[in-house]
CSV table of C-alpha atoms and ligand atoms in Angstrom, one decimal:
chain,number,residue,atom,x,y,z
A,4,UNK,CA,44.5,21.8,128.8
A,5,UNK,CA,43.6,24.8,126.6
A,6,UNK,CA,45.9,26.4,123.5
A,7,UNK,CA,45.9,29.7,122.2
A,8,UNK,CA,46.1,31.0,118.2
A,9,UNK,CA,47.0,34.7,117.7
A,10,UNK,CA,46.3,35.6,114.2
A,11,UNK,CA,49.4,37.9,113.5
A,12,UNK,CA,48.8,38.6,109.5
A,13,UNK,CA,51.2,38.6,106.9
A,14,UNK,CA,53.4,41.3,105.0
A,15,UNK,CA,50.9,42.3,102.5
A,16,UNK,CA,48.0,43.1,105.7
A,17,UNK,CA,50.2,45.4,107.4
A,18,UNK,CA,49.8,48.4,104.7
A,19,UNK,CA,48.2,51.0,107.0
A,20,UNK,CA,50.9,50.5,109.4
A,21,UNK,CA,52.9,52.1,107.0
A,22,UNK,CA,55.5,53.8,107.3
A,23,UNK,CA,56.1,52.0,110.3
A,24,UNK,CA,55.8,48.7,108.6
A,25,UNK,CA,58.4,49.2,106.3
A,26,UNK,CA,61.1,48.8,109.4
A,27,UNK,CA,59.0,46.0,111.6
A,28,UNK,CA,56.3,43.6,111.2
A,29,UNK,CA,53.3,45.6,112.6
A,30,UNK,CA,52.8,42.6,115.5
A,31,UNK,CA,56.5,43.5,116.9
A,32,UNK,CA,56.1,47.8,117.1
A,33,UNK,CA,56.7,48.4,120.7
A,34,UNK,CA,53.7,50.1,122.6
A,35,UNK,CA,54.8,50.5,126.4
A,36,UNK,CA,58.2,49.2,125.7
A,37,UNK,CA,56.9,46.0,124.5
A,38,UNK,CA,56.1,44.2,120.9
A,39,UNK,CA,52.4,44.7,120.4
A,40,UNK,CA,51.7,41.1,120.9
A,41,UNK,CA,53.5,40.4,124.4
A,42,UNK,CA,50.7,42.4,125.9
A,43,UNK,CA,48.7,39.0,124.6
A,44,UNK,CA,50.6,37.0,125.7
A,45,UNK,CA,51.0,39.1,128.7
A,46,UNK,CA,47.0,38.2,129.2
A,47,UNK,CA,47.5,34.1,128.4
A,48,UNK,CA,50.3,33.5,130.7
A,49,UNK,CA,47.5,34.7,133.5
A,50,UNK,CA,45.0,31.7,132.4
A,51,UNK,CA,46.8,28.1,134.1
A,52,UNK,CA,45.6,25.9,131.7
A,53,UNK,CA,46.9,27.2,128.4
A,54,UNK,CA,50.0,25.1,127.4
A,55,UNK,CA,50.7,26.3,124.0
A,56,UNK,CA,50.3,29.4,121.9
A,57,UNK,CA,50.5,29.9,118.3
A,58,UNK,CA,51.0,32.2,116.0
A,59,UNK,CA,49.6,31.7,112.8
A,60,UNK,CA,50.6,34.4,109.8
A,61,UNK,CA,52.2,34.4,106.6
A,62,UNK,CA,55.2,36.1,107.6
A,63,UNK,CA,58.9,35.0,106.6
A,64,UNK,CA,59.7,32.1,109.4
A,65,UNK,CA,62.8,34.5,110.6
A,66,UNK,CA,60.7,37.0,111.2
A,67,UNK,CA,59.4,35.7,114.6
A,68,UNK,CA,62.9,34.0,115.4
A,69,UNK,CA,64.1,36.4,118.0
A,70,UNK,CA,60.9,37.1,119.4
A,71,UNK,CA,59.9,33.3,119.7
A,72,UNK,CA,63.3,32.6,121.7
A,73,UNK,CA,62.9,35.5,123.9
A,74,UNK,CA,59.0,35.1,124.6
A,75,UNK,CA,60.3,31.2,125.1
A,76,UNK,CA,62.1,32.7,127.9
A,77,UNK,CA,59.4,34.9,128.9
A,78,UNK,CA,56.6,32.5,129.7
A,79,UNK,CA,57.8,29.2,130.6
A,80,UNK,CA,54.3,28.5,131.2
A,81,UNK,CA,53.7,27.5,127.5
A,82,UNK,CA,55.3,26.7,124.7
A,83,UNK,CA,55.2,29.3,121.4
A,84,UNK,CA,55.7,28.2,118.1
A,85,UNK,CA,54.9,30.3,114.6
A,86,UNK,CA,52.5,28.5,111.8
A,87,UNK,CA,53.5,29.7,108.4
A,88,UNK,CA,50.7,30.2,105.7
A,89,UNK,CA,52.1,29.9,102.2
A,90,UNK,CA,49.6,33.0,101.5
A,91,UNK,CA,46.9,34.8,103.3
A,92,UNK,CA,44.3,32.5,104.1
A,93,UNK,CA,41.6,34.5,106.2
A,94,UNK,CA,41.2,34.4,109.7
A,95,UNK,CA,39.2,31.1,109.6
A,96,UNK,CA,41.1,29.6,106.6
A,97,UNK,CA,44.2,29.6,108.6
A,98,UNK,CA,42.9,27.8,111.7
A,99,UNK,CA,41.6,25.3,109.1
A,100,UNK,CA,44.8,24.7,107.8
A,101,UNK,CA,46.5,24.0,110.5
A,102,UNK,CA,43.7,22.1,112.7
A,103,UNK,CA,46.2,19.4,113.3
A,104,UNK,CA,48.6,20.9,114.6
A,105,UNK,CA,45.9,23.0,116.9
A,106,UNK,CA,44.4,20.1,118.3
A,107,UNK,CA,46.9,18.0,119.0
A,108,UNK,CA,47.4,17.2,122.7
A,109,UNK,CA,43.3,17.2,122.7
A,110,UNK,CA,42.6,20.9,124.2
A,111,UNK,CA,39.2,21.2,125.1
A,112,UNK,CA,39.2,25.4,125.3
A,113,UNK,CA,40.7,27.1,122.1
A,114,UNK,CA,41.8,31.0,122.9
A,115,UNK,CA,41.9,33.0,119.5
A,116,UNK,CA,43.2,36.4,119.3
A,117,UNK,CA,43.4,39.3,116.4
A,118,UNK,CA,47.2,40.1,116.8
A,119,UNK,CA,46.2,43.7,116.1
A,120,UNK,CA,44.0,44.9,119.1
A,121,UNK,CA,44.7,46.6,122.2
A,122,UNK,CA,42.9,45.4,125.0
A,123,UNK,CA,42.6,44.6,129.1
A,124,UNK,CA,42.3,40.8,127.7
A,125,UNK,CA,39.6,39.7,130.1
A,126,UNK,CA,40.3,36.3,129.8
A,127,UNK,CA,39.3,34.9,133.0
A,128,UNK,CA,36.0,35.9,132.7
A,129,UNK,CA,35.2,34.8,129.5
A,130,UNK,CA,36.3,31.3,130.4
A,131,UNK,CA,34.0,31.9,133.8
A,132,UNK,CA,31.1,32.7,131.3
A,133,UNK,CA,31.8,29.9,129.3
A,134,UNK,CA,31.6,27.2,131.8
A,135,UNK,CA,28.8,28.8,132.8
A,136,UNK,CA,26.8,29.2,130.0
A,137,UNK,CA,28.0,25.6,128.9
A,138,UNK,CA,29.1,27.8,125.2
A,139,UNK,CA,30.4,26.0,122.6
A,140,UNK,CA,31.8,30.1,121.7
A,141,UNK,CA,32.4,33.5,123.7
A,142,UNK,CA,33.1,36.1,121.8
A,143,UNK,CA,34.8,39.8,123.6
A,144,UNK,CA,32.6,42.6,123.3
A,145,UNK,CA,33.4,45.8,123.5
A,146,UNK,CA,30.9,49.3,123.4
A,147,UNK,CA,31.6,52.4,120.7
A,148,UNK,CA,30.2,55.0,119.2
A,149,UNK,CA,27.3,54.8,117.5
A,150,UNK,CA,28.8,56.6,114.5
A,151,UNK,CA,31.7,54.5,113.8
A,152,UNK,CA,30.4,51.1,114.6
A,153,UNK,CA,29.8,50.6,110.8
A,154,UNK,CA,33.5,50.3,110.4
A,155,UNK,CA,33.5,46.9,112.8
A,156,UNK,CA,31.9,43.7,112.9
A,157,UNK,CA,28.5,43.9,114.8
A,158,UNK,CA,26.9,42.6,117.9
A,159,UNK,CA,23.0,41.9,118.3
A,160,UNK,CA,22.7,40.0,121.8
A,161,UNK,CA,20.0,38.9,123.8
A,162,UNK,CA,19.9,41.3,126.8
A,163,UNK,CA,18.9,39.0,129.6
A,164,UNK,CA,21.1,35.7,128.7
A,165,UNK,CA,24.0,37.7,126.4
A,166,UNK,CA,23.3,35.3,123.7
A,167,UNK,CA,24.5,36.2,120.1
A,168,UNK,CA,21.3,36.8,118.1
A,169,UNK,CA,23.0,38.0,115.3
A,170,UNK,CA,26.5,39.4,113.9
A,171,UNK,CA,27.3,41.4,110.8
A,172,UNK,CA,30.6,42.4,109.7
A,173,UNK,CA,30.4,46.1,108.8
A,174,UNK,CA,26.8,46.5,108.4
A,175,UNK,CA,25.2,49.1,106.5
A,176,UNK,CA,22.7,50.6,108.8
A,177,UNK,CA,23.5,50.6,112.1
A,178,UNK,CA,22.6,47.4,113.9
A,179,UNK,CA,24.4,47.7,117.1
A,180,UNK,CA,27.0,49.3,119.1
A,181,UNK,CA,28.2,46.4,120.5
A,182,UNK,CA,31.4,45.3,118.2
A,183,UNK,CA,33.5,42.5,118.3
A,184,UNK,CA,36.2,42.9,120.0
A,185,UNK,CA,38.6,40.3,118.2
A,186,UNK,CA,39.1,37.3,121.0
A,187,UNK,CA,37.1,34.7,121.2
A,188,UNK,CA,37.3,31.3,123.3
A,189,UNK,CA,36.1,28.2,121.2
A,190,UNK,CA,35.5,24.7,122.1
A,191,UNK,CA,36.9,22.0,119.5
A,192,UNK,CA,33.2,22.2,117.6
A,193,UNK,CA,34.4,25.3,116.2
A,194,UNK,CA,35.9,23.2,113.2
A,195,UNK,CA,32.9,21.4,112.2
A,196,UNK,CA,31.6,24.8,111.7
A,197,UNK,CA,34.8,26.2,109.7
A,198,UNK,CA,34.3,22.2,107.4
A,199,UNK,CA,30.2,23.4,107.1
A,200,UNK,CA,31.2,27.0,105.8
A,201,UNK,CA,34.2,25.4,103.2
A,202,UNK,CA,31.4,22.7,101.9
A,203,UNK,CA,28.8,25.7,101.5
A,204,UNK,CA,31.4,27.6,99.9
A,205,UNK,CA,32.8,24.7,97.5
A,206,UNK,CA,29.3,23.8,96.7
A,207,UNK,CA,28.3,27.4,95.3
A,208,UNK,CA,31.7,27.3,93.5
A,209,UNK,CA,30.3,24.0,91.3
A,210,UNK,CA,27.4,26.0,90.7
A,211,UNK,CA,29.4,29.2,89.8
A,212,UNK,CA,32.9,28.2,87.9
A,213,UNK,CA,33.9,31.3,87.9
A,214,UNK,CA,35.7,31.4,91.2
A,215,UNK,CA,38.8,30.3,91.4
A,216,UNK,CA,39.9,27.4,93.7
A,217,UNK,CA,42.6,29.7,95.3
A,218,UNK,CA,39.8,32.2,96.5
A,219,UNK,CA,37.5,29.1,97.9
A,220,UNK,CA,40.2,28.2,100.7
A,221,UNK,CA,40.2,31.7,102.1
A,222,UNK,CA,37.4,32.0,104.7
A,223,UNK,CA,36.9,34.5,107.3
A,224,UNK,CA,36.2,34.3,111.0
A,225,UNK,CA,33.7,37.2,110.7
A,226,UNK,CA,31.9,36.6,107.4
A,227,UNK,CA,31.9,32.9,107.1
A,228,UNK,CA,32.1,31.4,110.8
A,229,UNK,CA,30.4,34.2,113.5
A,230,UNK,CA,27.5,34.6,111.0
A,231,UNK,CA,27.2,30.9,111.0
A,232,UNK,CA,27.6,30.3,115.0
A,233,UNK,CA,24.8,33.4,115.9
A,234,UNK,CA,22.0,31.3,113.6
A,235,UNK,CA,23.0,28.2,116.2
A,236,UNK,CA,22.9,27.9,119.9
A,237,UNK,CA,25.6,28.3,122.3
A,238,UNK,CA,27.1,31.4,121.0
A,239,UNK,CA,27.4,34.1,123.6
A,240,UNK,CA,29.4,37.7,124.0
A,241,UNK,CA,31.1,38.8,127.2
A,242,UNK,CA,30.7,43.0,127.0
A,243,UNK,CA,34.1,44.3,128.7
A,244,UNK,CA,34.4,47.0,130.7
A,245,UNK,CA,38.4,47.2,130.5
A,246,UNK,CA,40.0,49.4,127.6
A,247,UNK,CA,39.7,48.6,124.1
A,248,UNK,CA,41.1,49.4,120.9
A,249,UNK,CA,42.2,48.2,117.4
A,250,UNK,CA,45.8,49.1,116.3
A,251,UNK,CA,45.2,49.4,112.4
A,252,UNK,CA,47.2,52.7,111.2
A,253,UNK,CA,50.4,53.9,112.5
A,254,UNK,CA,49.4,56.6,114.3
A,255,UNK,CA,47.3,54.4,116.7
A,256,UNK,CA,49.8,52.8,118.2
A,257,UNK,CA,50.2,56.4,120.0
A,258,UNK,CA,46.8,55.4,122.1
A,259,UNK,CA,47.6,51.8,122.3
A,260,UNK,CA,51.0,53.2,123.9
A,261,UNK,CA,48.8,55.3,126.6
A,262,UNK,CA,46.6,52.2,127.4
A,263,UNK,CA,49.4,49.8,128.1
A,264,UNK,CA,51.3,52.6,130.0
A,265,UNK,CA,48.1,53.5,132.1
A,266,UNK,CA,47.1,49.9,132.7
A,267,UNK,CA,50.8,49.1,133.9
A,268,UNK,CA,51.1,51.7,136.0
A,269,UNK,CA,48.1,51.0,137.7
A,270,UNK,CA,48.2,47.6,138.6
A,271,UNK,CA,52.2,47.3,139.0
A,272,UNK,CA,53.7,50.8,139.9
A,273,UNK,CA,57.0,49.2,140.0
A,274,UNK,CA,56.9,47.7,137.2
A,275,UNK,CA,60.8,47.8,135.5
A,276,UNK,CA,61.7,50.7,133.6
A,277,UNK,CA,58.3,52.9,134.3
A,278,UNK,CA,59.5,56.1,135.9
A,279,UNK,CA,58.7,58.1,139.0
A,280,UNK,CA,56.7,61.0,139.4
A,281,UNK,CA,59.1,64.0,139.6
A,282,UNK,CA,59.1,67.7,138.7
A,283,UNK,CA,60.0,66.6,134.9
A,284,UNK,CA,58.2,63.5,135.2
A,285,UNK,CA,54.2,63.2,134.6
A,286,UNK,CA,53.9,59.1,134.5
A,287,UNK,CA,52.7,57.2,133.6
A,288,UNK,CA,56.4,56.7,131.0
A,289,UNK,CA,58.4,54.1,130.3
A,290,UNK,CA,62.0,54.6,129.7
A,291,UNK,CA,64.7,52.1,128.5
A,292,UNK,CA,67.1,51.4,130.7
A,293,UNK,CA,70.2,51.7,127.9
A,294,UNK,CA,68.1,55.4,127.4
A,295,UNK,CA,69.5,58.7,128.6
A,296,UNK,CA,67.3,61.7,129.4
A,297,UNK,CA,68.4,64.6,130.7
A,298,UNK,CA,67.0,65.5,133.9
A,299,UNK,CA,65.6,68.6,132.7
A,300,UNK,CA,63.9,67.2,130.1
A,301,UNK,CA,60.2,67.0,131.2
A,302,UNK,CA,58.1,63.6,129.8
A,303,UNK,CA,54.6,62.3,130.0
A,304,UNK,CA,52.1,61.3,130.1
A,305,UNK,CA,51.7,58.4,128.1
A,306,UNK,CA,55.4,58.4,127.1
A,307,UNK,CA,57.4,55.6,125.8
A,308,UNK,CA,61.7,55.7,125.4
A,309,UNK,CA,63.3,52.9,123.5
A,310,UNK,CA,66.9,51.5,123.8
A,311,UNK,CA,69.6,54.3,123.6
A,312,UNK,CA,67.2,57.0,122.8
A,313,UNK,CA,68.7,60.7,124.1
A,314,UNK,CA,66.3,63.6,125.6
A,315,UNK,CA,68.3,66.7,125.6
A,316,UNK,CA,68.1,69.2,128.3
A,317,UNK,CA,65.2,71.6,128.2
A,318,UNK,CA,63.1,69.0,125.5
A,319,UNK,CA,59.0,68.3,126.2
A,320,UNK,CA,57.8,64.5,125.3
A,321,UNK,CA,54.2,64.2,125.6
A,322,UNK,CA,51.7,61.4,124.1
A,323,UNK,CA,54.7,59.7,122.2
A,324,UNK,CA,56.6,56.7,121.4
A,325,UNK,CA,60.5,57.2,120.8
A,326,UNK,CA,62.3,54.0,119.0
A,327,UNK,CA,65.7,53.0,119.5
A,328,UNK,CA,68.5,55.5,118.5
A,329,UNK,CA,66.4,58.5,118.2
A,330,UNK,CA,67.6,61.8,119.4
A,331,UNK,CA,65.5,64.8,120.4
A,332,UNK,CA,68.0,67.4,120.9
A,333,UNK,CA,68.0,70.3,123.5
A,334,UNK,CA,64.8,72.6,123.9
A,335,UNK,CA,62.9,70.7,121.1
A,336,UNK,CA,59.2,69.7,121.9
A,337,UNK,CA,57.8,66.0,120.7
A,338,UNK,CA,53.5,65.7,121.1
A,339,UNK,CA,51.1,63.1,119.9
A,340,UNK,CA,54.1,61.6,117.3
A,341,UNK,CA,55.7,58.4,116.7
A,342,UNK,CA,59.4,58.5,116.1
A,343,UNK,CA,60.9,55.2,114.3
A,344,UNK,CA,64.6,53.9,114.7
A,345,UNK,CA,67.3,56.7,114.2
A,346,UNK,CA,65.1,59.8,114.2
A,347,UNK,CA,66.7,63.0,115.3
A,348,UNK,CA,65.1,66.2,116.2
A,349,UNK,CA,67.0,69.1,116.2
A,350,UNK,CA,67.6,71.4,118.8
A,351,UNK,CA,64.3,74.3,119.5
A,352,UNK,CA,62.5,72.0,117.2
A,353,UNK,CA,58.6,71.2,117.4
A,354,UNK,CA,57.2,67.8,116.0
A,355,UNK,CA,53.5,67.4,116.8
A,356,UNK,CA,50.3,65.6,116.1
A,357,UNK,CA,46.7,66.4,117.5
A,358,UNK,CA,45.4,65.4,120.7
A,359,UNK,CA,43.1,62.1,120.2
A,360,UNK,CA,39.8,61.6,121.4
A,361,UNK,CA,39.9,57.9,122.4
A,362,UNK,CA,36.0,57.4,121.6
A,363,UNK,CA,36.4,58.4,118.0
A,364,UNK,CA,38.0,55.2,117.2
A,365,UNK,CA,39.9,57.1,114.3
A,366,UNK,CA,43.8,58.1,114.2
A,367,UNK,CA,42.2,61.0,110.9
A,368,UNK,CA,41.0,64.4,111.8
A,369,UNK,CA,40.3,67.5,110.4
A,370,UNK,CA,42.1,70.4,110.1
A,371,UNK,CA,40.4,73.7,108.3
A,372,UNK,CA,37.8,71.0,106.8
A,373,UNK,CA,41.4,68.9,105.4
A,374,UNK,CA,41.9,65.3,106.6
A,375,UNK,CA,45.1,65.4,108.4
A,376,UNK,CA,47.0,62.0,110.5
A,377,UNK,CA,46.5,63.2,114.3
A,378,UNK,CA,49.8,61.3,115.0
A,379,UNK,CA,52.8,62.8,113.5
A,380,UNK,CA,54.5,59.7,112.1
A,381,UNK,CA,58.4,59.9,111.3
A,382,UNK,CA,59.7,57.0,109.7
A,383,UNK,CA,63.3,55.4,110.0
A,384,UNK,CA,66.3,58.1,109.7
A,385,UNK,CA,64.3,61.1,109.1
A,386,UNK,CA,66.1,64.1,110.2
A,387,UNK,CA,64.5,67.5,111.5
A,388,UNK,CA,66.4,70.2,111.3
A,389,UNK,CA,67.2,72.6,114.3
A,390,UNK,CA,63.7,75.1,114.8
A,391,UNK,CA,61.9,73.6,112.3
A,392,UNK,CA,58.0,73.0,113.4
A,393,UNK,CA,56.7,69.8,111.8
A,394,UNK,CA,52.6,69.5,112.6
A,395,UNK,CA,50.5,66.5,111.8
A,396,UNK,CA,52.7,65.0,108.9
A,397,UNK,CA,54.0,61.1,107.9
A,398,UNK,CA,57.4,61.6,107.0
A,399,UNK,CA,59.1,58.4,105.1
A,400,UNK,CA,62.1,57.1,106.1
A,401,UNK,CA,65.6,59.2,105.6
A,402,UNK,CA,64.1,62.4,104.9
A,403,UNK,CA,65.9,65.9,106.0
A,404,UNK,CA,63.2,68.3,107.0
A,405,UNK,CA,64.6,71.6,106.7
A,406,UNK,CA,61.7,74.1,106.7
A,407,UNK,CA,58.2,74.0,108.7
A,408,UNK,CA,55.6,71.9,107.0
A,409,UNK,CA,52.0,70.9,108.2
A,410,UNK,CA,49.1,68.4,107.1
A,411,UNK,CA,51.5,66.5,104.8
A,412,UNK,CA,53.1,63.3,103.6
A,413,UNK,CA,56.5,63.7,102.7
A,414,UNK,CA,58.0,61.0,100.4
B,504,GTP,P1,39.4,45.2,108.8
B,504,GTP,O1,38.7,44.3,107.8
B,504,GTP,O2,39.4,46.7,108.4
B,504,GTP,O3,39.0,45.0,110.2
B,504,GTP,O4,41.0,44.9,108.7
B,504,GTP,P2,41.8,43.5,108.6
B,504,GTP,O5,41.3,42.8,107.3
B,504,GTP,O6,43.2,43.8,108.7
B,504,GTP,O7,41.3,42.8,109.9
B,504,GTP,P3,40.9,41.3,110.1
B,504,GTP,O8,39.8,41.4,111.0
B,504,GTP,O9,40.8,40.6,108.8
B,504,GTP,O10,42.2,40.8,110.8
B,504,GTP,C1,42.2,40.5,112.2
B,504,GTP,C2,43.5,39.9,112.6
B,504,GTP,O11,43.8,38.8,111.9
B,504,GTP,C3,44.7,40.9,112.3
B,504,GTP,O12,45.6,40.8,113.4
B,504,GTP,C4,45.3,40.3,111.0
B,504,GTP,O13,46.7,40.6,111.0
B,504,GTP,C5,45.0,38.9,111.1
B,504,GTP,N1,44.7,38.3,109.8
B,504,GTP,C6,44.0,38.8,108.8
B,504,GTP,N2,43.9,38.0,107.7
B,504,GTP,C7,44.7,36.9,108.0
B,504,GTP,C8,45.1,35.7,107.3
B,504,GTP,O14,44.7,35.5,106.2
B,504,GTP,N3,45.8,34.8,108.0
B,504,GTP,C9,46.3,35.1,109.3
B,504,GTP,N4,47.0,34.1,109.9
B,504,GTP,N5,46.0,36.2,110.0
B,504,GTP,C10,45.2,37.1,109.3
């Protein structure tokens, strides 16, 4: 059998979700009417042999309580259980930790996922190149930009047999556009590496006293371990061709919301709760059943409603995600914006973000040579008055906007 780890973070990681954090743990913001990390699991319950899935973070227990027991219901096809670190232990330090309970059961295959990606999971395949490569590691790649592959950890492979050659995290000059995509499929040696990397690192710590013991457990996946695996054999990189993208800010969970929405509607047009193209309707858009939308209200693309939501007549939803209990009243116009639990937009009202070019990889653009969000982000309870035209601002929660604004934070 096989067994998957998602690495779902903590509290203290989430911090460029914000505002949106504030209300919900990054890993459980519905994109396409669904936490961000059923689309993962989504993916694994497609691969037979995985039995169990964990989550390892260092998240308060209760905060995966409902999710486990309805995921439990979900995917009968594993069980799902949440490993708590007692702090932030890297990506690597954390599989360390709890190796145990990982490898109980003996799984030969070991699925790990970043929690905080959006991707077309091509899970089958990498299992197919694994076998077939006989890898001891596949890692997901994924093509970007030149320009902004700095910001992500760095591929160099062997053309001809896709072996890893070499992988730096956030390299200085460019190396390579290939970037890792954050899942990888291990075989159990993966832990003598993560033991080789924790003696290298204690060993430097005799010779340098100065670091703490706290700061020797943490040890990364992409520092510490991929570095390690590229210098051996048997380390290879399956290059996707499906979508791809990291959910880091707020404001790109407005991609990651398209994505899902476009991917669903393509392979499962009738799929619960994604509409029907209409007159008012331009899919693909999801909209909760407990939601009501006026039927002159015109959505889409890329739209997402959430549980008892209201559209008012007349109102245009484009590019957006709307949370449970918001309200956009009659005649008022939502476009590239996230809008958190309780929101209301007033009647003849505008709230708008930028449209995003998915290759830029980047949820900032410029405005007048300013750095502006391109999502407009409006946190729990905020309130915008009737008219009032609110462009490419983060609003935090419970705040009455009464007169236009643009390019700001409002606190
Ligand atoms: P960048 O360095 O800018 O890429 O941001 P990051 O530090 O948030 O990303 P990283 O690659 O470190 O994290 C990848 C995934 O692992 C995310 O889903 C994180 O929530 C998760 N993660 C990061 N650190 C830890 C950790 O210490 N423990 C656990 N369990 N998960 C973690």
């Amino acid at each position: 059998s096989s067994k998957a780890i998602i690495l779902v973070g903590g509290g203290t990681r989430g911090t460029r979700f914000r505002p949106l954090s504030l209300d919900i743990p990054k890993v459980l913001f519905p994109v396409a009417g669904r936490p961000i990390i059923s689309h993962a699991l989504s993916a694994l319950a497609t691969v037979p042999s995985i039995k169990e899935v964990l989550l390892i973070g260092f998240y308060d227990d209760s905060v995966f309580k409902d999710f486990l027991a309805e995921s439990s219901m979900e995917f009968p096809q594993f069980s799902i259980k949440y490993l708590r670190e007692y702090r932030a232990l890297g990506t690597a330090g954390g599989l360390y930790h709890f190796r145990d309970a990982i490898l109980k059961g003996h799984p030969y295959r070991l699925f790990v996922i970043h929690a905080d990606i959006c991707s077309s999971f091509p899970l089958a395949e990498m299992l197919s190149m694994f076998e077939e490569k006989e890898a001891k590691a596949v890692i997901l790649g994924t093509r970007v930009e030149p320009q902004v592959a700095s910001n992500f950890g760095c591929i160099v492979m062997d053309p001809a047999t896709k072996k890893v050659i070499h992988f730096v995290e956030k390299p200085e000059s460019h190396i390579s556009n290939l970037i890792n995509g954050g899942v990888y499929l291990f075989d159990r040696s993966i832990f003598d590496v993560i033991a080789a990397a924790r003696n290298a690192r204690a060993e430097q710590a005799r010779d340098d006293p100065s670091e703490d013991e706290d700061a020797q457990e943490v040890l990364r996946l992409e520092q510490d371990i991929l570095v390690r695996l590229a210098q051996a054999d048997g380390f290879y990189v399956y290059e996707t061709r499906g979508f791809w993208r990291q959910i880091k800010t707020a404001g790109s969970a407005v991609p990651a919301n398209a994505l899902y929405l476009q991917k669903l509607f393509q392979t499962d047009i009738d799929a619960p709760h994604l509409a029907r193209a209409s007159a008012t309707i331009v899919p693909p858009v999801y909209i909760d059943p407990t939601a009501s939308v006026d039927p002159t209200a015109k959505l889409g693309p890329n739209v997402s409603v959430g549980p008892r939501a209201r559209v008012g007549a007349g109102a245009r939803v484009k590019e957006a995600i709307l949370l449970e209990d918001t309200e956009v009243k009659h005649d008022a116009c939502v476009l590239y914006s996230i809008l958190a639990r309780g929101v209301k937009v007033g009647a003849w009202a505008r709230v708008e973000g930028s449209h995003i070019t998915p290759a830029d990889h980047s949820t900032v653009t410029f405005k007048n040579g300013v750095r502006v969000q391109s999502v407009s982000i409006l946190a729990q309870d905020v309130v915008v008055g009737d008219e009032v035209r609110l462009q490419n601002c983060v609003v935090l929660p419970h705040k009455e906007i009464k007169s236009d604004v643009e390019n700001e934070v409002i606190m």
